[in-house]
Coordinates of C-alpha atoms in Angstrom, one line a residue:
X226 CA 6.8 7.5 30.2
X227 CA 4.7 7.5 27.0
X228 CA 7.8 6.9 24.8
X229 CA 9.0 4.1 27.1
X230 CA 5.7 2.3 26.9
X231 CA 5.5 2.7 23.2
X232 CA 9.0 1.2 22.9
X233 CA 7.9 -1.8 24.9
X234 CA 4.9 -2.2 22.7
X235 CA 7.1 -2.2 19.6
X236 CA 9.5 -4.7 21.1
X237 CA 6.5 -7.0 21.9
X238 CA 5.3 -6.7 18.3
X239 CA 8.7 -7.6 16.9
X240 CA 8.9 -10.6 19.3
X241 CA 5.5 -11.9 18.2
X242 CA 6.5 -11.6 14.5
X243 CA 9.7 -13.5 15.2
X244 CA 7.9 -16.2 17.1
X245 CA 5.3 -16.6 14.2
X246 CA 8.1 -16.8 11.6
X247 CA 10.1 -19.5 13.4
X248 CA 11.0 -22.3 11.1
X249 CA 11.2 -20.1 8.0
X250 CA 13.7 -22.0 5.8
X251 CA 13.3 -20.7 2.3
X252 CA 12.1 -17.8 0.2
X253 CA 8.6 -19.3 -0.2
X254 CA 8.1 -19.3 3.5
X255 CA 9.5 -15.8 3.8
X256 CA 7.6 -14.2 0.9
X257 CA 4.2 -15.9 0.6
X258 CA 3.9 -17.6 4.0
X259 CA 4.2 -21.1 2.5
X260 CA 0.7 -20.6 0.9
X261 CA -1.0 -21.6 4.1
X262 CA -3.3 -18.5 4.8
X263 CA -6.9 -19.0 5.7
X264 CA -9.8 -16.7 4.6
X265 CA -9.7 -14.8 7.9
X266 CA -5.9 -14.4 7.7
X267 CA -6.1 -13.1 4.1
X268 CA -8.9 -10.7 5.0
X269 CA -7.2 -9.2 8.0
X270 CA -3.9 -9.1 6.2
X271 CA -5.4 -7.3 3.3
X272 CA -7.1 -4.9 5.7
X273 CA -3.9 -4.3 7.8
X274 CA -1.7 -3.9 4.7
X275 CA -3.9 -1.3 3.0
X276 CA -5.1 0.3 6.2
X277 CA -1.8 2.1 6.4
X278 CA -0.5 5.3 8.0
X279 CA -2.0 7.5 5.4
X280 CA -5.5 6.0 5.9
X281 CA -5.6 7.6 9.3
X282 CA -3.0 10.4 9.3
X283 CA -3.4 11.7 5.7
X284 CA -7.1 11.0 5.2
X285 CA -8.2 12.6 8.5
X286 CA -6.1 15.7 7.7
X287 CA -7.4 16.0 4.1
X288 CA -11.0 15.6 5.2
X289 CA -10.4 18.2 7.9
X290 CA -9.1 20.6 5.2
X291 CA -11.3 19.7 2.2
X292 CA -14.3 17.8 3.6
X293 CA -15.5 14.6 2.0
X294 CA -13.5 15.4 -1.1
X295 CA -10.4 14.4 0.9
X296 CA -11.8 10.8 1.2
X297 CA -11.9 10.0 -2.5
X298 CA -8.4 8.5 -2.7
X299 CA -8.8 6.8 0.6
X300 CA -10.8 5.0 1.7
X301 CA -13.2 5.2 -1.3
X302 CA -10.8 4.7 -4.2
X303 CA -8.7 2.0 -2.6
X304 CA -11.8 0.1 -1.6
X305 CA -13.0 0.0 -5.2
X306 CA -9.5 -1.2 -6.2
X307 CA -9.7 -4.1 -3.6
X308 CA -13.2 -5.1 -4.8
X309 CA -11.9 -5.2 -8.4
X310 CA -8.9 -7.2 -7.4
X311 CA -11.1 -9.7 -5.5
X312 CA -13.7 -10.1 -8.2
X313 CA -11.5 -10.3 -11.3
X314 CA -7.9 -11.1 -10.5
X315 CA -7.3 -12.8 -7.1
X316 CA -8.6 -16.3 -8.2
X317 CA -6.6 -16.5 -11.4
X318 CA -3.4 -15.2 -9.9
X319 CA -3.5 -17.6 -7.0
X320 CA -4.5 -20.5 -9.3
X321 CA -1.3 -19.8 -11.3
X322 CA 0.9 -20.4 -8.2
X323 CA 2.9 -17.2 -8.8
X324 CA 5.1 -15.5 -6.1
X325 CA 4.9 -12.0 -7.7
X326 CA 2.9 -10.1 -10.3
X327 CA 6.1 -9.9 -12.4
X328 CA 6.1 -13.8 -12.4
X329 CA 2.7 -13.8 -14.2
X330 CA 3.8 -11.1 -16.7
X331 CA 7.0 -13.1 -17.3
X332 CA 5.1 -16.4 -17.9
X333 CA 2.6 -14.6 -20.1
X334 CA 4.9 -12.4 -22.2
X335 CA 8.5 -13.4 -21.6
X336 CA 11.6 -12.8 -19.5
X337 CA 12.4 -9.2 -20.5
X338 CA 8.8 -8.2 -19.8
X339 CA 9.2 -9.9 -16.4
X340 CA 12.3 -7.9 -15.5
X341 CA 10.7 -4.7 -16.6
X342 CA 7.6 -5.4 -14.4
X343 CA 9.9 -6.4 -11.5
X344 CA 11.7 -3.0 -11.8
X345 CA 8.3 -1.1 -11.7
X346 CA 7.2 -3.1 -8.7
X347 CA 10.4 -2.4 -6.8
X348 CA 10.2 1.3 -7.5
X349 CA 6.6 1.6 -6.5
X350 CA 6.9 -0.5 -3.4
X351 CA 10.0 1.4 -2.2
X352 CA 8.2 4.8 -2.6
X353 CA 5.2 3.4 -0.8
X354 CA 7.5 2.2 2.1
X355 CA 8.9 5.8 2.2
X356 CA 5.4 7.2 2.9
X357 CA 5.0 4.8 5.8
X358 CA 8.4 5.7 7.2
X359 CA 7.5 9.4 7.0
X360 CA 4.2 8.8 8.8
X361 CA 5.9 6.7 11.5
X362 CA 8.5 9.5 12.1
X363 CA 5.6 11.9 12.5
X364 CA 4.1 9.7 15.3
X365 CA 7.4 9.1 17.1
X366 CA 8.3 12.8 16.9
X367 CA 4.9 13.7 18.4
X368 CA 5.3 11.2 21.2
X369 CA 8.9 11.9 22.1
X370 CA 9.2 15.5 21.2
X371 CA 12.4 14.8 19.3
X372 CA 13.2 16.0 15.8
X373 CA 11.5 14.2 12.9
X374 CA 14.8 13.6 11.2
X375 CA 16.1 11.5 14.1
X376 CA 12.8 9.8 14.3
X377 CA 13.0 8.8 10.6
X378 CA 16.3 7.1 11.3
X379 CA 14.8 5.3 14.3
X380 CA 11.7 4.4 12.3
X381 CA 13.9 2.8 9.6
X382 CA 15.7 0.7 12.2
X383 CA 12.4 -0.5 13.8
X384 CA 10.9 -1.4 10.4
X385 CA 14.0 -3.2 9.2
X386 CA 14.2 -5.4 12.3
X387 CA 10.5 -6.2 12.1
X388 CA 10.7 -7.2 8.4
X389 CA 13.9 -9.2 8.6
X390 CA 12.8 -11.4 11.5
X391 CA 9.2 -11.8 10.5
X392 CA 8.7 -12.1 6.8
X393 CA 5.1 -12.6 5.5
X394 CA 4.5 -15.3 8.2
X395 CA 5.2 -13.0 11.0
X396 CA 3.4 -10.1 9.3
X397 CA 0.2 -12.0 8.8
X398 CA 0.0 -13.4 12.3
X399 CA 0.5 -9.9 13.8
X400 CA -2.0 -8.5 11.3
X401 CA -4.9 -10.2 13.0
X402 CA -3.9 -8.8 16.4
X403 CA -3.1 -5.4 14.9
X404 CA -6.4 -5.3 13.1
X405 CA -8.4 -5.9 16.2
X406 CA -6.5 -3.3 18.2
X407 CA -6.8 -0.6 15.5
X408 CA -10.5 -1.2 15.1
X409 CA -11.2 -1.1 18.9
X410 CA -9.1 2.0 19.5
X411 CA -10.4 4.0 16.6
X412 CA -14.0 3.2 17.7
X413 CA -13.2 4.5 21.2
X414 CA -11.7 7.7 19.8
X415 CA -14.8 8.2 17.6
X416 CA -17.1 7.7 20.5
X417 CA -15.2 10.2 22.7
X418 CA -15.2 12.8 19.9
X419 CA -18.9 12.4 19.4
X420 CA -19.5 12.8 23.1
X421 CA -17.4 15.9 23.2
X422 CA -19.4 17.3 20.2
X423 CA -22.7 16.6 22.1
X424 CA -23.8 13.5 20.3
X425 CA -24.3 12.4 16.7
X426 CA -26.9 15.0 15.7
X427 CA -25.1 18.1 17.1
X428 CA -21.7 16.7 15.7
X429 CA -23.0 16.6 12.1
X430 CA -25.0 19.7 12.5
X431 CA -21.8 21.6 13.3
X432 CA -20.1 20.5 10.1
X433 CA -20.4 23.1 7.3
X434 CA -22.6 22.0 4.4
X435 CA -19.8 22.6 2.0
X436 CA -17.7 19.8 3.7
X437 CA -20.2 17.2 2.5
X438 CA -19.3 17.8 -1.2
X439 CA -17.4 15.0 -2.9
X440 CA -15.5 17.4 -5.1
X441 CA -13.4 20.5 -4.4
X442 CA -14.6 23.8 -5.9
X443 CA -12.8 24.7 -9.1
X444 CA -11.5 21.2 -9.8
X445 CA -11.3 20.0 -13.4
X446 CA -13.0 16.8 -14.4
X447 CA -9.5 15.5 -15.4
X448 CA -8.1 15.9 -11.9
X449 CA -11.3 14.3 -10.4
X450 CA -10.9 11.3 -12.7
X451 CA -7.2 11.0 -11.9
X452 CA -7.9 11.0 -8.1
X453 CA -10.1 7.9 -8.6
X454 CA -7.9 6.2 -11.1
X455 CA -4.7 6.3 -9.1
X456 CA -5.8 4.2 -6.2
X457 CA -7.9 1.8 -8.2
X458 CA -5.2 1.0 -10.8
X459 CA -2.5 1.1 -8.2
X460 CA -4.3 -1.5 -6.1
X461 CA -5.0 -3.8 -9.0
X462 CA -1.3 -4.2 -9.7
X463 CA 0.1 -3.8 -6.2
X464 CA 2.5 -6.6 -5.1
X465 CA 2.1 -5.6 -1.5
X466 CA -1.6 -6.6 -1.3
X467 CA -1.5 -9.3 -4.0
X468 CA 1.1 -11.2 -2.0
X469 CA -1.7 -11.8 0.5
X470 CA -3.8 -13.6 -2.1
X471 CA -0.8 -15.5 -3.4
X472 CA -0.2 -16.8 0.1
X473 CA -3.8 -18.1 0.4
X474 CA -4.5 -21.9 0.8
X475 CA -6.6 -21.9 -2.4
X476 CA -7.8 -19.6 -5.2
X477 CA -11.3 -19.4 -3.6
X478 CA -9.8 -18.4 -0.3
X479 CA -7.8 -15.7 -2.1
X480 CA -11.0 -14.3 -3.6
X481 CA -13.1 -14.4 -0.5
X482 CA -10.4 -13.1 1.7
X483 CA -9.8 -10.1 -0.6
X484 CA -13.5 -9.2 -0.7
X485 CA -13.9 -9.5 3.0
X486 CA -10.8 -7.4 3.5
X487 CA -12.2 -4.7 1.2
X488 CA -15.4 -4.5 3.2
X489 CA -13.5 -4.2 6.4
X490 CA -11.2 -1.6 5.0
X491 CA -14.0 0.6 3.8
X492 CA -15.9 0.3 7.1
X493 CA -13.0 1.1 9.4
X494 CA -11.6 3.6 6.9
X495 CA -14.7 5.8 7.4
X496 CA -13.7 6.4 11.0
X497 CA -10.8 8.8 10.1
X498 CA -13.2 10.4 7.6
X499 CA -15.7 11.1 10.4
X500 CA -12.9 12.4 12.7
X501 CA -11.8 14.7 9.9
X502 CA -15.3 16.1 9.5
X503 CA -16.1 16.5 13.2
X504 CA -12.7 17.2 14.8
X505 CA -12.2 20.8 13.4
X506 CA -15.6 21.9 14.9
X507 CA -14.7 20.9 18.5
X508 CA -12.9 24.2 19.3
X509 CA -9.6 22.5 20.0
X510 CA -6.2 23.8 19.0
X511 CA -5.3 21.1 16.5
X512 CA -2.3 20.7 14.2
X513 CA -2.8 21.1 10.4
X514 CA -1.7 18.7 7.7
X515 CA -0.2 15.4 8.7
X516 CA -0.2 16.3 12.4
X517 CA -4.0 16.6 12.7
X518 CA -4.8 13.1 13.8
X519 CA -2.1 12.8 16.5
X520 CA -3.0 16.2 18.0
X521 CA -6.7 15.3 18.0
X522 CA -5.9 12.0 19.8
X523 CA -3.7 13.8 22.4
X524 CA -6.4 16.3 23.1
X525 CA -9.3 13.9 23.4
X526 CA -7.9 10.7 24.8
X527 CA -6.6 10.0 28.4
X528 CA -2.9 9.4 28.5
X529 CA -3.1 5.6 28.7
X530 CA -5.4 5.4 25.7
X531 CA -3.2 7.8 23.8
X532 CA -0.4 5.3 24.2
X533 CA -2.5 2.5 22.9
X534 CA -3.6 4.5 19.8
X535 CA 0.0 5.5 19.1
X536 CA 0.9 1.8 19.4
X537 CA -2.0 0.9 17.1
X538 CA -0.8 3.4 14.5
X539 CA 2.8 2.0 14.8
X540 CA 1.3 -1.5 14.3
X541 CA -0.5 -0.4 11.1
X542 CA 2.7 1.2 9.8
X543 CA 4.8 -1.9 10.6
X544 CA 2.4 -4.1 8.7
X545 CA 2.2 -1.8 5.6
X546 CA 5.9 -1.0 5.3
X547 CA 6.8 -4.6 5.9
X548 CA 4.6 -5.6 3.0
X549 CA 6.2 -3.0 0.8
X550 CA 9.7 -4.1 1.6
X551 CA 8.8 -7.7 1.1
X552 CA 7.4 -6.7 -2.3
X553 CA 10.8 -5.4 -3.3
X554 CA 12.5 -8.4 -1.9
X555 CA 10.1 -10.8 -3.8
X556 CA 10.7 -9.3 -7.2
X557 CA 14.4 -9.0 -6.8
X558 CA 14.7 -12.5 -5.6
X559 CA 12.2 -14.4 -7.7
X560 CA 12.3 -12.3 -10.9
X561 CA 16.0 -11.2 -11.0
X562 CA 18.2 -13.5 -9.0
X563 CA 16.6 -16.7 -10.2
X564 CA 17.0 -15.6 -13.8
X565 CA 20.7 -14.8 -13.3
X566 CA 21.4 -17.8 -11.1
X567 CA 18.8 -20.4 -11.7
X568 CA 20.5 -23.1 -9.6
X569 CA 20.3 -21.2 -6.3
X570 CA 18.8 -23.1 -3.3
X571 CA 15.9 -21.9 -1.2
X572 CA 18.3 -20.9 1.6
X573 CA 20.4 -18.8 -0.8
X574 CA 17.3 -17.1 -2.1
X575 CA 16.2 -16.4 1.5
X576 CA 19.5 -14.7 2.2
X577 CA 19.1 -12.6 -0.9
X578 CA 15.5 -11.7 0.0
X579 CA 16.6 -10.4 3.4
X580 CA 19.5 -8.4 1.9
X581 CA 17.2 -6.7 -0.6
X582 CA 14.8 -6.0 2.2
X583 CA 17.5 -4.1 4.0
X584 CA 18.6 -2.2 0.9
X585 CA 15.0 -1.2 0.1
X586 CA 14.5 0.1 3.7
X587 CA 17.5 2.4 3.3
X588 CA 16.3 3.6 -0.1
X589 CA 12.8 4.3 1.3
X590 CA 14.4 6.3 4.2
X591 CA 16.2 8.5 1.7
X592 CA 13.0 9.2 -0.2
X593 CA 11.1 10.0 3.0
X594 CA 13.8 12.5 3.9
X595 CA 12.8 14.5 0.9
X596 CA 10.1 16.2 2.9
X597 CA 7.0 15.7 0.8
X598 CA 3.7 15.0 2.6
X599 CA 2.6 11.4 3.3
X600 CA -0.2 11.6 0.7
X601 CA 2.1 13.0 -2.0
X602 CA 4.6 10.2 -1.6
X603 CA 1.9 7.6 -1.7
X604 CA 0.4 8.9 -4.9
X605 CA 3.8 8.9 -6.5
X606 CA 4.2 5.3 -5.7
X607 CA 0.7 4.5 -6.9
X608 CA 1.4 6.3 -10.2
X609 CA 4.2 3.9 -10.9
X610 CA 2.4 0.7 -9.7
X611 CA -0.8 1.6 -11.6
X612 CA 1.0 1.4 -14.9
X613 CA 1.6 -2.3 -14.3
X614 CA -2.2 -2.8 -14.5
X615 CA -2.1 -2.4 -18.3
X616 CA 0.0 -5.5 -19.1
X617 CA -1.6 -7.4 -16.2
X618 CA -5.1 -6.9 -17.5
X619 CA -4.1 -7.4 -21.1
X620 CA -2.3 -10.6 -20.2
X621 CA -5.3 -12.0 -18.4
X622 CA -7.7 -11.1 -21.2
X623 CA -5.7 -12.3 -24.2
X624 CA -3.4 -15.2 -25.0
X625 CA -1.1 -13.8 -27.6
X626 CA 1.8 -11.4 -27.5
X627 CA 5.5 -11.4 -26.8
X628 CA 7.8 -9.5 -24.5
X629 CA 8.9 -6.5 -26.6
X630 CA 5.5 -4.7 -26.7
X631 CA 5.4 -4.9 -22.9
X632 CA 8.9 -3.6 -22.5
X633 CA 8.4 -0.7 -24.9
X634 CA 5.0 0.2 -23.3
X635 CA 6.4 0.2 -19.8
X636 CA 9.5 2.1 -20.8
X637 CA 7.3 4.7 -22.6
X638 CA 5.1 5.0 -19.6
X639 CA 8.0 5.6 -17.2
X640 CA 9.5 8.3 -19.5
X641 CA 6.2 10.0 -19.8
X642 CA 5.6 9.8 -16.0
X643 CA 9.0 11.4 -15.3
X644 CA 8.3 14.2 -17.9
X645 CA 4.6 15.0 -17.4
X646 CA 4.2 14.3 -13.7
X647 CA 7.5 14.6 -11.9
X648 CA 9.1 17.3 -14.1
X649 CA 6.1 19.4 -15.5
X650 CA 3.4 18.6 -12.9
X651 CA 0.7 18.3 -15.6
X652 CA -2.8 17.9 -14.3
X653 CA -4.1 14.4 -15.1
X654 CA -0.7 13.2 -16.0
X655 CA -1.5 9.6 -14.8
X656 CA -4.4 9.4 -17.2
X657 CA -2.3 10.6 -20.2
X658 CA 0.4 8.1 -19.3
X659 CA -2.1 5.2 -18.8
X660 CA -3.7 5.9 -22.2
X661 CA -0.4 6.2 -24.0
X662 CA 0.8 2.9 -22.4
X663 CA -2.3 1.1 -23.4
X664 CA -2.1 2.4 -27.0
X665 CA 1.6 1.4 -27.3
X666 CA 1.0 -2.0 -25.8
X667 CA -2.0 -2.9 -27.9
X668 CA -0.4 -1.5 -31.1
X669 CA 2.7 -3.4 -30.4
X670 CA 0.8 -6.7 -29.9
X671 CA -1.2 -6.2 -33.1
X672 CA 2.0 -5.4 -35.1
X673 CA 3.8 -8.4 -33.6
X674 CA 0.8 -10.7 -34.5
X675 CA 0.7 -9.3 -38.0
X676 CA 4.5 -9.9 -38.5
X677 CA 4.2 -13.5 -37.2
X678 CA 1.4 -14.2 -39.7
X679 CA 3.5 -12.7 -42.5
X680 CA 6.5 -14.7 -41.5
X681 CA 4.6 -17.9 -41.1
X682 CA 1.7 -17.9 -43.5
X683 CA -0.8 -20.8 -43.3

């Protein structure tokens, strides 16, 4: 019964997305909603995009295990990243009329830099989509009792249909509805948990004092700094969330919408943190790791509310993974196809965008099948996306420089990431790679400028 009702909920969600996206005729409609988004739509869309599966599933599990230290990446780190994006980047990027972050880098540095940035965006977004698929398979396996592997296949199919029929138009319209449902249901769950604990005072009194520490015992300062840097830099250069600002009616709407979305994300994001602190002290038999939240919901909520919260989580995942797949689609269409075939029509680019959306979904499914935790997959994606922040910030702060320093810097950072992080597992690898990328880029730009002065003396 629960599985059947959840299926009907998903079908209704897809139907709403398809209705909202009616009239989509070209890639601009599909990828940036025709640049028609209001402040409220941008804000709710930013919230719904970043309030993903790991915000609830992974954060509550990490806080249950490690106390407040588990909240550093999310919601705290991501909130800071959204604030920085709203204050310093949203206005300028929207004013430029770009479709992707790679488009800005291409205009600022050159075509080869644009292609390199597009590749980074595609990799990061695909990995992030994989994390959402993994989380969705956890929820569906919990609801249906079927193996997670089969649920991963089903999750991919659901997400693919949702993304193909809706695009950003469908995503944004459903975001407003999804956001309201998620907020309401999480508040109900929190109230019920507090009542079960005997009230606010007894609930917090039962939490061990050690759980209120913001750092884990024995952590190095390097690891602590990396845990903050990953979500902040990953957010600043994320095509998934920046696309919301690029679809705004105006630069000012982009800025305001992002900041309101950041405030909403932090506020609602603290609910899973509270559940992670209080839930383990209720004396219930709760699952560990990524299954903590769904098991807590099942134990606390009546069946009809459990269906709603499962549907709300599916809604959050659909929004987030759709954004990730559209990010891949955007860079492959706008930053690759248009360079190889500049005379393509809007309808042709739309077909290409939908094809790359499908291919990205399959790639994300294969990554999710690797078996890593939701948080581990997310941080891998953020580690790649965060490296784009270096050329993005340098490009906004300076006016000089060509494409080769950017290409060399990004290539160096990818090689170092593969070696230090993926191969050797060096603690603080992202910080080392970020520093190396910055040094290579700045040194390359200075050397290039000096060569130009030597070749063309005044």
